[in-house]
Amino acid sequence: MKIGWIGTGVMGSAMAGHLLAAGHAVTVFNRTRAKAERLLAAGAHWAESPRAVTESSEITCTMVGFPQDVRAVYFGEDGVLAGWSPGKVLVDFTTSSPSLAQEIAARATALDAPVSGGDVGARNATLSIMVGGAREAFEHVLPLLRLLGKTIVYHGPAGSGQHAKLANQIVIAGTMIGVCEALLYARRAGLDCNQLLESLRPGAAGCWTLDHLAPRILGGDFAPGFYAEHFLKDLGLALEEATRMGWQLPGVELARRLYQRACELGYARNGTQVLYRVLEELAKTSSAH
Amino acid sequence: MKIGWIGTGVMGSAMAGHLLAAGHAVTVFNRTRAKAERLLAAGAHWAESPRAVTESSEITCTMVGFPQDVRAVYFGEDGVLAGWSPGKVLVDFTTSSPSLAQEIAARATALDAPVSGGDVGARNATLSIMVGGAREAFEHVLPLLRLLGKTIVYHGPAGSGQHAKLANQIVIAGTMIGVCEALLYARRAGLDCNQLLESLRPGAAGCWTLDHLAPRILGGDFAPGFYAEHFLKDLGLALEEATRMGWQLPGVELARRLYQRACELGYARNGTQVLYRVLEELAKTSSAH
């Protein structure tokens, strides 16, 4: 099948690579061409714009950074929508605004399909993919999605995939705050934190964050699995939608303040677990919150 | 072995029952005698005061509600400490103040051993028990603890068990806020929440609260596994200790405000998942937070 791929960062490259490996013809575009070289060497074709990619593809996939990038890639003069015609399907894997997804779906056959599972999930094709849009379009691209992820759930009309992903991030905002505050508390109280994890993991405090990020925090490892600045973006999207729906999310608001502070402290490109450092800083400056 | 048991509520009765069943001689006291009748019928002896229980027991266990109850039971005129003499070991299973645990351990051979796992864990003897105090005392009572729980971890000197339990509650405060806000968001966004759980559970948002309490919330079931008012107490203890250590825990502060509100709304004797209802109320009164 003729597939287009726009956005060849860490996630996008790994995902497009699976489609190539499965024998699909893949045409790529990326703002910085150098980041597409590995795919081009593996047999992908280059196109000069999102429009050109879409014109030459049956299914065009996008995986970019921020909603403003999605807007530029889709609505720009040489954008995806300019290259779309009936029969073609567009799939946006970016975690982006549900409203923007609806806006795109009003103009073309388009799915919003944000993923979770990070770079490891992208490399191992074990992503969780949350899909919104027309069901027939979902069924049409499902064989492709199966090359990229393990848990693939159709959540409903356009925007539903984004809503599901934001709900995912809202849970993580809570577990991250809980785990980081607990570790800070426990360390300050003089506990052996590895022993603490042994007590906590099997019980009601058990969570992915405790299993996977607490050991990194205790080892002083704040390298990114998922960038703090991307998480901040997601929290902003969740609050934007919640506000639109007349809903308060005080936990998400708190998390956003803390990740905003993380970026101010220069931690934007650290992993989300850097929240621990932000809370440490907070203790030093009692006026900061 | 001659065991004393003070506090025969839901948790205490189940736990003392295991000791009786294992063939130990158990002497009980409870503020309300009626709540001890089942244990008495099963062969336990009654004593007229915490002091009398302690005088006739080698190991005296307490499982009461609040730190003020612990203080009364231990330091009262006819309290546990009045009945203690060297060679006897005291074990407090109540989730209580680390500082109070240290105060008791300064007066007697005493362990703080708060549990997690709730009434189900108490009934099935699958509790997680977090122990602080002198190591020799811990090893002395370990065979008894093994009759009550599955995960038994020694955390260090007096107060360490309480600190570990509070760290446990701090994590739960975060996961509860995250899960409740995510469900609210998702419902308002029109998602099918059971499908959402299918997407979220295997990934980075996975947690005990999502597995066990989200389905209850979605089913409108706010019956107590663990009382909201007891959780509020635990959050207050965590903040009290954190303040003493010069530490801010903004997530715990938020959780305490929300559970305070839960109690004001009449939800004190609901389960902790009633936080969902509090957040619903919050959306109706935008000035409340």
Coordinates of N, CA, C and O in Angstrom, one line a residue, chain A residues 98 116 128-130 135 151-156 159-175 177-179 181-186 188-192 195-200 202-210 237-239 241-242 245-254 257-258 276 279-280 282-289, chain B residues 98 116 128-130 135 151-156 159-175 177-179 181-186 188-192 195-200 202-210 237-239 241-242 245-254 258 276 279-280 282-289:
Chain A
P98 N -8.3 17.7 20.9 CA -9.5 17.0 20.4 C -10.3 18.0 19.4 O -10.8 17.5 18.4
S116 N 0.4 5.7 23.3 CA 1.2 5.8 24.5 C 2.1 4.5 24.5 O 1.8 3.6 23.8
S128 N 0.2 1.5 22.6 CA -1.3 1.5 22.8 C -1.8 2.7 21.9 O -1.2 3.8 22.0
I129 N -2.7 2.4 21.1 CA -3.2 3.4 20.1 C -4.7 3.7 20.4 O -5.5 2.7 20.4
M130 N -5.0 4.9 20.6 CA -6.4 5.3 20.9 C -7.0 6.1 19.8 O -6.5 7.2 19.4
R135 N -15.8 5.1 11.8 CA -15.5 3.7 12.1 C -14.9 3.0 10.8 O -14.0 2.2 10.9
T151 N -2.2 -2.7 21.8 CA -3.6 -2.4 22.3 C -4.1 -1.3 21.4 O -3.7 -0.2 21.4
I152 N -5.1 -1.6 20.6 CA -5.7 -0.7 19.7 C -7.2 -0.6 20.0 O -7.9 -1.5 19.8
V153 N -7.6 0.6 20.4 CA -9.0 0.7 20.8 C -9.6 1.9 20.1 O -9.1 3.0 20.0
Y154 N -10.8 1.6 19.5 CA -11.6 2.6 18.8 C -12.5 3.3 19.8 O -13.3 2.6 20.5
H155 N -12.3 4.6 20.0 CA -13.1 5.3 21.1 C -14.3 6.1 20.6 O -15.0 6.6 21.5
G156 N -14.5 6.2 19.3 CA -15.7 6.9 18.9 C -15.4 8.0 17.9 O -14.3 7.9 17.2
G159 N -11.9 13.1 17.5 CA -11.5 13.8 18.8 C -11.5 12.8 19.9 O -10.8 13.0 20.9
S160 N -12.2 11.6 19.8 CA -12.3 10.7 20.9 C -11.0 10.0 21.2 O -10.7 9.7 22.4
G161 N -10.1 9.8 20.2 CA -8.8 9.3 20.5 C -8.0 10.2 21.3 O -7.4 9.9 22.3
Q162 N -8.1 11.5 21.0 CA -7.4 12.6 21.7 C -7.9 12.7 23.2 O -7.2 12.8 24.1
H163 N -9.2 12.6 23.3 CA -9.8 12.6 24.6 C -9.3 11.5 25.5 O -9.0 11.6 26.6
A164 N -9.3 10.3 24.9 CA -8.8 9.1 25.6 C -7.4 9.3 26.1 O -7.0 9.0 27.2
K165 N -6.5 9.8 25.1 CA -5.1 10.0 25.5 C -5.0 11.0 26.6 O -4.2 10.9 27.5
L166 N -5.8 12.1 26.5 CA -5.7 13.1 27.6 C -6.1 12.5 28.9 O -5.6 12.8 30.0
A167 N -7.2 11.7 28.9 CA -7.6 11.0 30.2 C -6.4 10.2 30.7 O -6.2 10.1 31.9
N168 N -5.7 9.5 29.8 CA -4.5 8.8 30.2 C -3.5 9.7 30.9 O -2.9 9.3 31.9
Q169 N -3.3 10.8 30.3 CA -2.3 11.8 30.9 C -2.7 12.3 32.2 O -1.9 12.6 33.1
I170 N -4.1 12.5 32.3 CA -4.6 13.0 33.6 C -4.3 12.0 34.7 O -3.9 12.4 35.8
V171 N -4.5 10.7 34.5 CA -4.2 9.7 35.5 C -2.7 9.8 35.8 O -2.3 9.8 37.0
I172 N -1.9 9.9 34.8 CA -0.4 9.9 35.0 C 0.0 11.1 35.8 O 0.9 11.1 36.7
A173 N -0.7 12.3 35.6 CA -0.4 13.5 36.4 C -0.5 13.2 37.9 O 0.3 13.5 38.7
G174 N -1.6 12.4 38.2 CA -1.8 12.1 39.6 C -0.8 11.1 40.1 O -0.3 11.3 41.2
T175 N -0.6 10.0 39.4 CA 0.3 9.0 39.9 C 1.7 9.6 40.1 O 2.5 9.3 41.0
I177 N 2.6 12.8 40.7 CA 2.6 13.6 41.9 C 2.7 12.7 43.2 O 3.5 13.0 44.1
G178 N 1.8 11.7 43.2 CA 1.8 10.8 44.4 C 3.1 10.2 44.6 O 3.6 10.1 45.7
V179 N 3.7 9.6 43.6 CA 5.0 8.8 43.7 C 6.1 9.8 44.1 O 6.9 9.5 45.0
E181 N 6.0 12.8 45.6 CA 5.8 13.3 47.0 C 6.1 12.2 48.0 O 6.7 12.4 49.1
A182 N 5.7 11.0 47.7 CA 5.9 9.9 48.6 C 7.4 9.6 48.8 O 7.9 9.4 49.9
L183 N 8.2 9.6 47.7 CA 9.6 9.4 47.8 C 10.3 10.5 48.5 O 11.2 10.2 49.3
L184 N 9.9 11.7 48.3 CA 10.5 12.8 49.0 C 10.2 12.7 50.5 O 11.1 12.8 51.3
Y185 N 9.0 12.4 50.8 CA 8.6 12.2 52.2 C 9.4 11.1 52.9 O 10.0 11.3 53.9
A186 N 9.5 10.0 52.2 CA 10.1 8.8 52.8 C 11.6 9.1 53.0 O 12.2 8.7 54.0
R188 N 13.1 12.0 53.4 CA 13.3 12.9 54.4 C 13.1 12.3 55.8 O 13.7 12.6 56.8
A189 N 12.2 11.3 55.8 CA 11.9 10.6 57.1 C 12.9 9.5 57.4 O 12.9 8.9 58.4
G190 N 13.9 9.4 56.5 CA 15.0 8.5 56.8 C 14.8 7.0 56.4 O 15.5 6.1 56.9
L191 N 13.7 6.7 55.6 CA 13.4 5.4 55.3 C 14.4 4.9 54.2 O 14.9 5.7 53.4
D192 N 14.6 3.6 54.1 CA 15.3 2.9 53.0 C 14.2 2.8 51.9 O 13.3 2.1 52.0
Q195 N 13.4 -0.6 50.2 CA 12.5 -1.4 51.1 C 11.1 -0.9 51.0 O 10.1 -1.7 51.0
L196 N 11.0 0.4 50.9 CA 9.6 1.0 50.8 C 8.9 0.5 49.6 O 7.7 0.2 49.6
L197 N 9.6 0.5 48.5 CA 9.0 0.0 47.2 C 8.5 -1.4 47.4 O 7.4 -1.8 46.9
E198 N 9.3 -2.2 48.1 CA 8.9 -3.6 48.4 C 7.6 -3.6 49.1 O 6.7 -4.5 48.8
S199 N 7.4 -2.7 50.1 CA 6.1 -2.7 50.8 C 5.0 -2.2 50.0 O 3.9 -2.7 50.1
L200 N 5.3 -1.2 49.2 CA 4.2 -0.4 48.5 C 3.7 -1.1 47.2 O 2.5 -1.1 46.9
P202 N 3.0 -4.1 46.0 CA 1.9 -5.1 45.9 C 0.6 -4.6 46.3 O -0.4 -5.3 46.1
G203 N 0.5 -3.4 46.9 CA -0.7 -3.0 47.5 C -1.5 -1.9 46.7 O -1.3 -1.8 45.5
A204 N -2.3 -1.2 47.5 CA -3.2 -0.2 46.8 C -2.5 1.0 46.3 O -3.0 1.8 45.5
A205 N -1.2 1.1 46.6 CA -0.4 2.2 46.1 C 0.3 1.8 44.8 O 1.0 2.6 44.1
G206 N 0.1 0.5 44.4 CA 0.8 0.0 43.2 C 0.4 0.8 41.9 O -0.7 1.0 41.7
C207 N 1.4 1.1 41.1 CA 1.2 1.7 39.9 C 2.4 1.7 39.0 O 3.5 1.4 39.4
W208 N 2.2 1.9 37.7 CA 3.3 1.8 36.7 C 4.4 2.8 37.1 O 5.6 2.4 36.9
T209 N 4.0 4.0 37.5 CA 5.0 5.0 37.9 C 5.9 4.5 39.0 O 7.1 4.7 39.0
L210 N 5.3 3.8 40.0 CA 6.1 3.3 41.1 C 7.0 2.2 40.6 O 8.2 2.1 41.0
L237 N -3.5 20.9 27.2 CA -4.6 20.5 26.3 C -5.8 20.0 27.2 O -7.0 20.3 26.9
A238 N -5.5 19.2 28.2 CA -6.6 18.6 29.0 C -7.3 19.8 29.7 O -8.6 19.8 29.8
L239 N -6.6 20.8 30.2 CA -7.3 21.9 30.9 C -8.1 22.7 29.9 O -9.2 23.2 30.3
E241 N -9.6 21.7 27.2 CA -10.8 21.0 26.9 C -11.8 21.0 28.1 O -13.0 21.2 28.0
A242 N -11.2 20.8 29.3 CA -12.0 20.8 30.5 C -12.7 22.1 30.8 O -13.9 22.2 31.1
M245 N -15.5 22.5 28.7 CA -16.7 21.7 29.1 C -17.2 22.2 30.5 O -18.1 21.6 31.1
G246 N -16.6 23.3 31.0 CA -17.0 23.8 32.3 C -16.6 23.0 33.5 O -17.3 22.9 34.5
W247 N -15.5 22.3 33.4 CA -15.0 21.3 34.4 C -13.7 21.8 35.0 O -12.9 22.3 34.3
Q248 N -13.6 21.7 36.3 CA -12.3 21.9 37.0 C -11.6 20.6 37.2 O -12.2 19.7 37.6
L249 N -10.3 20.7 37.0 CA -9.4 19.5 37.3 C -8.3 20.0 38.2 O -7.2 20.3 37.7
P250 N -8.5 20.2 39.5 CA -7.5 20.8 40.4 C -6.2 20.0 40.4 O -5.1 20.6 40.5
G251 N -6.3 18.7 40.2 CA -5.0 17.9 40.2 C -4.2 18.2 39.0 O -3.0 18.4 39.0
V252 N -4.9 18.3 37.8 CA -4.2 18.6 36.6 C -3.6 20.1 36.7 O -2.5 20.3 36.2
E253 N -4.4 21.0 37.3 CA -3.9 22.4 37.4 C -2.6 22.4 38.2 O -1.7 23.1 37.9
L254 N -2.6 21.6 39.3 CA -1.4 21.6 40.1 C -0.3 21.0 39.3 O 0.9 21.5 39.3
R257 N 1.1 23.5 37.0 CA 2.0 24.5 37.7 C 3.4 23.9 37.9 O 4.4 24.6 37.7
L258 N 3.4 22.7 38.4 CA 4.7 22.0 38.7 C 5.5 21.8 37.5 O 6.8 22.0 37.5
Y276 N 10.1 15.2 40.6 CA 10.7 15.0 42.0 C 11.6 16.2 42.3 O 11.6 16.7 43.4
L279 N 9.8 19.4 43.2 CA 9.2 19.3 44.6 C 10.4 19.6 45.6 O 10.2 20.2 46.6
E280 N 11.5 19.1 45.3 CA 12.7 19.4 46.1 C 13.0 20.9 46.2 O 13.2 21.4 47.2
L282 N 10.9 23.2 45.6 CA 9.7 23.8 46.3 C 10.0 23.9 47.8 O 9.6 24.9 48.5
A283 N 10.6 22.8 48.3 CA 10.8 22.8 49.8 C 11.8 23.8 50.2 O 11.8 24.3 51.3
K284 N 12.7 24.3 49.2 CA 13.7 25.3 49.6 C 13.1 26.7 49.5 O 13.6 27.6 50.1
T285 N 12.0 26.9 48.8 CA 11.5 28.2 48.6 C 10.0 28.2 48.9 O 9.2 28.0 48.0
S286 N 9.7 28.3 50.2 CA 8.3 28.0 50.6 C 7.3 28.9 50.0 O 6.1 28.7 50.1
S287 N 7.7 30.0 49.3 CA 6.7 30.9 48.8 C 6.4 30.6 47.4 O 5.5 31.2 46.8
A288 N 7.0 29.5 46.8 CA 6.9 29.3 45.4 C 5.6 28.6 44.9 O 5.4 28.5 43.7
H289 N 4.8 28.2 45.8 CA 3.6 27.6 45.3 C 2.3 28.2 45.8 O 2.3 29.1 46.6
Chain B
P98 N 3.8 9.1 63.4 CA 5.2 8.6 63.6 C 5.7 9.1 64.9 O 6.4 8.4 65.7
S116 N -1.8 -2.3 55.4 CA -2.7 -1.9 54.3 C -3.2 -3.2 53.7 O -2.7 -4.3 53.9
S128 N -0.5 -6.2 54.1 CA 0.8 -5.7 54.0 C 1.1 -5.0 55.3 O 0.3 -4.2 55.8
I129 N 2.2 -5.4 56.1 CA 2.4 -4.9 57.4 C 3.8 -4.1 57.4 O 4.8 -4.7 57.0
M130 N 3.8 -2.9 57.7 CA 5.0 -2.0 57.7 C 5.4 -1.8 59.1 O 4.7 -1.1 59.9
R135 N 14.7 -4.0 66.3 CA 14.7 -5.2 65.4 C 14.4 -6.5 66.2 O 13.7 -7.4 65.7
T151 N 2.8 -9.6 53.1 CA 4.0 -8.8 52.8 C 4.4 -8.1 54.2 O 3.7 -7.2 54.6
I152 N 5.5 -8.5 54.8 CA 5.8 -7.9 56.1 C 7.2 -7.4 56.0 O 8.2 -8.1 55.7
V153 N 7.3 -6.0 56.1 CA 8.7 -5.4 55.9 C 9.0 -4.6 57.1 O 8.2 -3.8 57.6
Y154 N 10.3 -4.8 57.6 CA 10.8 -4.1 58.7 C 11.5 -2.8 58.1 O 12.4 -2.9 57.3
H155 N 11.0 -1.6 58.6 CA 11.5 -0.4 57.9 C 12.5 0.4 58.8 O 13.0 1.4 58.3
G156 N 12.7 0.0 60.0 CA 13.7 0.7 60.8 C 13.2 1.1 62.2 O 12.2 0.5 62.6
G159 N 8.6 4.5 64.6 CA 8.0 5.5 63.7 C 8.2 5.2 62.2 O 7.4 5.7 61.4
S160 N 9.1 4.3 61.9 CA 9.4 4.0 60.5 C 8.2 3.3 59.8 O 8.0 3.4 58.6
G161 N 7.6 2.4 60.6 CA 6.4 1.7 60.0 C 5.3 2.8 59.6 O 4.7 2.7 58.6
Q162 N 5.1 3.7 60.6 CA 4.1 4.8 60.3 C 4.6 5.6 59.1 O 3.7 6.0 58.3
H163 N 5.8 6.0 59.0 CA 6.3 6.8 57.9 C 6.1 6.0 56.6 O 5.6 6.6 55.6
A164 N 6.3 4.7 56.6 CA 6.1 3.9 55.4 C 4.7 3.9 55.0 O 4.3 4.1 53.8
K165 N 3.8 3.7 56.0 CA 2.4 3.7 55.7 C 1.9 5.1 55.2 O 1.1 5.2 54.2
L166 N 2.4 6.2 55.7 CA 2.0 7.5 55.2 C 2.5 7.7 53.8 O 1.8 8.3 53.0
A167 N 3.7 7.2 53.5 CA 4.2 7.3 52.1 C 3.3 6.5 51.2 O 3.0 7.0 50.1
N168 N 2.8 5.4 51.7 CA 1.8 4.6 50.9 C 0.5 5.4 50.6 O 0.0 5.5 49.5
Q169 N 0.1 6.1 51.7 CA -1.2 7.0 51.5 C -0.9 8.2 50.6 O -1.8 8.6 49.9
I170 N 0.3 8.7 50.6 CA 0.7 9.8 49.7 C 0.6 9.4 48.3 O 0.0 10.1 47.4
V171 N 1.1 8.2 48.0 CA 0.9 7.7 46.6 C -0.5 7.6 46.2 O -1.0 8.0 45.2
I172 N -1.3 7.0 47.1 CA -2.7 6.8 46.9 C -3.5 8.1 46.7 O -4.4 8.2 45.8
A173 N -3.1 9.1 47.4 CA -3.7 10.4 47.2 C -3.6 10.9 45.8 O -4.5 11.3 45.2
G174 N -2.4 10.6 45.2 CA -2.1 11.0 43.8 C -2.9 10.2 42.9 O -3.5 10.7 41.9
T175 N -2.9 8.9 43.0 CA -3.5 8.0 42.1 C -5.0 8.2 42.1 O -5.7 8.2 41.1
I177 N -6.7 11.1 42.9 CA -7.0 12.3 42.2 C -6.9 12.1 40.7 O -7.8 12.5 39.9
G178 N -5.8 11.4 40.2 CA -5.6 11.2 38.8 C -6.8 10.4 38.2 O -7.3 10.8 37.1
V179 N -7.1 9.3 38.9 CA -8.2 8.4 38.3 C -9.5 9.1 38.3 O -10.3 9.1 37.3
E181 N -10.2 12.4 38.3 CA -10.3 13.5 37.3 C -10.4 12.9 35.9 O -11.1 13.5 35.0
A182 N -9.6 11.8 35.7 CA -9.6 11.3 34.3 C -11.0 10.7 34.0 O -11.5 10.9 32.8
L183 N -11.7 10.1 34.9 CA -13.0 9.6 34.7 C -14.0 10.7 34.4 O -14.9 10.6 33.5
L184 N -13.9 11.7 35.2 CA -14.8 12.9 35.1 C -14.6 13.5 33.7 O -15.6 13.8 32.9
Y185 N -13.4 13.7 33.3 CA -13.0 14.3 32.0 C -13.6 13.4 30.9 O -14.3 13.9 30.0
A186 N -13.3 12.1 31.0 CA -13.7 11.2 29.9 C -15.2 11.1 29.8 O -15.8 11.1 28.7
R188 N -17.4 13.4 30.6 CA -17.9 14.7 30.1 C -17.6 14.8 28.6 O -18.3 15.4 27.8
A189 N -16.5 14.2 28.2 CA -16.1 14.2 26.7 C -16.9 13.2 25.9 O -16.7 13.1 24.7
G190 N -17.7 12.4 26.6 CA -18.6 11.5 25.9 C -18.0 10.1 25.6 O -18.5 9.4 24.8
L191 N -16.9 9.8 26.2 CA -16.2 8.5 25.9 C -17.0 7.4 26.6 O -17.6 7.6 27.7
D192 N -16.8 6.2 26.1 CA -17.3 5.0 26.8 C -16.2 4.6 27.8 O -15.1 4.3 27.4
Q195 N -14.4 1.1 27.8 CA -13.4 1.1 26.7 C -12.2 1.8 27.1 O -11.1 1.4 26.8
L196 N -12.4 2.9 27.7 CA -11.2 3.8 28.2 C -10.3 2.9 29.1 O -9.1 2.9 29.0
L197 N -11.0 2.2 30.0 CA -10.2 1.4 31.0 C -9.3 0.4 30.2 O -8.2 0.1 30.6
E198 N -9.9 -0.2 29.2 CA -9.3 -1.2 28.4 C -8.0 -0.5 27.7 O -6.9 -1.2 27.7
S199 N -8.1 0.7 27.3 CA -6.9 1.4 26.7 C -5.9 1.7 27.8 O -4.7 1.6 27.5
L200 N -6.4 2.2 28.9 CA -5.4 2.8 29.9 C -4.7 1.7 30.8 O -3.6 1.9 31.2
P202 N -3.2 -1.2 30.5 CA -2.0 -1.9 30.3 C -0.8 -0.9 30.2 O 0.4 -1.4 30.2
G203 N -1.1 0.4 30.2 CA 0.0 1.3 29.9 C 0.5 2.1 31.2 O 0.4 1.6 32.3
A204 N 1.1 3.3 30.9 CA 1.8 4.0 32.0 C 0.8 4.6 33.0 O 1.2 5.1 34.0
A205 N -0.5 4.6 32.6 CA -1.5 5.1 33.6 C -2.0 3.9 34.5 O -2.8 4.2 35.4
G206 N -1.5 2.7 34.3 CA -2.0 1.6 35.0 C -1.7 1.8 36.5 O -0.7 2.2 36.9
C207 N -2.7 1.5 37.3 CA -2.6 1.5 38.8 C -3.7 0.7 39.5 O -4.7 0.5 38.9
W208 N -3.5 0.4 40.7 CA -4.4 -0.4 41.5 C -5.8 0.4 41.6 O -6.8 -0.3 41.4
T209 N -5.7 1.7 41.7 CA -6.9 2.5 41.8 C -7.8 2.4 40.5 O -9.0 2.2 40.5
L210 N -7.1 2.4 39.4 CA -7.7 2.2 38.1 C -8.4 0.8 38.0 O -9.5 0.7 37.5
L237 N -1.9 13.5 59.0 CA -0.7 13.0 59.6 C 0.5 13.2 58.7 O 1.6 13.7 59.2
A238 N 0.3 12.9 57.4 CA 1.5 13.1 56.5 C 1.9 14.6 56.4 O 3.1 14.9 56.5
L239 N 0.9 15.5 56.4 CA 1.2 16.9 56.3 C 1.9 17.4 57.6 O 2.8 18.2 57.5
E241 N 3.7 15.7 59.6 CA 5.1 15.2 59.7 C 5.9 16.0 58.6 O 7.1 16.4 58.9
A242 N 5.4 16.2 57.4 CA 6.1 16.9 56.4 C 6.4 18.4 56.9 O 7.6 18.8 56.7
M245 N 9.2 18.4 59.1 CA 10.5 18.2 58.3 C 10.8 19.4 57.4 O 11.8 19.4 56.7
G246 N 9.9 20.4 57.3 CA 10.2 21.6 56.5 C 9.9 21.3 55.0 O 10.5 21.8 54.1
W247 N 8.9 20.4 54.8 CA 8.7 19.9 53.4 C 7.3 20.3 53.0 O 6.4 20.1 53.8
Q248 N 7.1 20.7 51.7 CA 5.8 20.9 51.2 C 5.3 19.7 50.3 O 6.1 19.2 49.6
L249 N 4.1 19.3 50.5 CA 3.5 18.3 49.6 C 2.2 18.8 49.0 O 1.1 18.5 49.5
P250 N 2.4 19.6 47.9 CA 1.2 20.2 47.4 C 0.1 19.3 46.9 O -1.1 19.6 47.0
G251 N 0.5 18.1 46.5 CA -0.5 17.1 46.1 C -1.3 16.6 47.3 O -2.5 16.5 47.2
V252 N -0.6 16.3 48.4 CA -1.3 15.9 49.6 C -2.2 17.0 50.1 O -3.3 16.8 50.6
E253 N -1.7 18.3 50.0 CA -2.5 19.4 50.5 C -3.8 19.5 49.7 O -4.9 19.7 50.3
L254 N -3.7 19.3 48.4 CA -4.9 19.3 47.6 C -5.8 18.2 48.0 O -7.0 18.4 48.1
L258 N -9.7 18.3 49.4 CA -10.8 17.6 48.7 C -11.5 16.6 49.7 O -12.8 16.5 49.7
Y276 N -14.5 11.3 43.6 CA -15.2 11.5 42.3 C -16.4 12.5 42.5 O -16.5 13.4 41.7
L279 N -15.4 16.1 43.2 CA -14.9 16.8 42.0 C -16.1 17.2 41.2 O -16.1 18.2 40.5
E280 N -17.1 16.3 41.1 CA -18.4 16.7 40.4 C -19.0 17.9 41.0 O -19.4 18.8 40.3
L282 N -17.5 20.2 42.7 CA -16.6 21.3 42.5 C -16.9 22.0 41.1 O -16.8 23.2 41.0
A283 N -17.3 21.2 40.1 CA -17.5 21.7 38.8 C -18.8 22.6 38.9 O -18.9 23.5 38.1
K284 N -19.7 22.3 39.8 CA -20.9 23.1 39.9 C -20.7 24.4 40.6 O -21.4 25.4 40.4
T285 N -19.7 24.5 41.5 CA -19.4 25.7 42.3 C -18.0 26.1 42.0 O -17.1 25.8 42.8
S286 N -17.8 26.9 41.0 CA -16.4 27.2 40.6 C -15.6 28.0 41.6 O -14.4 28.2 41.5
S287 N -16.3 28.5 42.6 CA -15.5 29.3 43.6 C -15.0 28.4 44.7 O -14.2 28.9 45.6
A288 N -15.3 27.1 44.7 CA -15.0 26.3 45.9 C -13.6 25.8 46.1 O -13.3 25.3 47.1
H289 N -12.7 26.1 45.1 CA -11.4 25.6 45.4 C -10.3 26.7 45.3 O -10.6 27.8 44.9

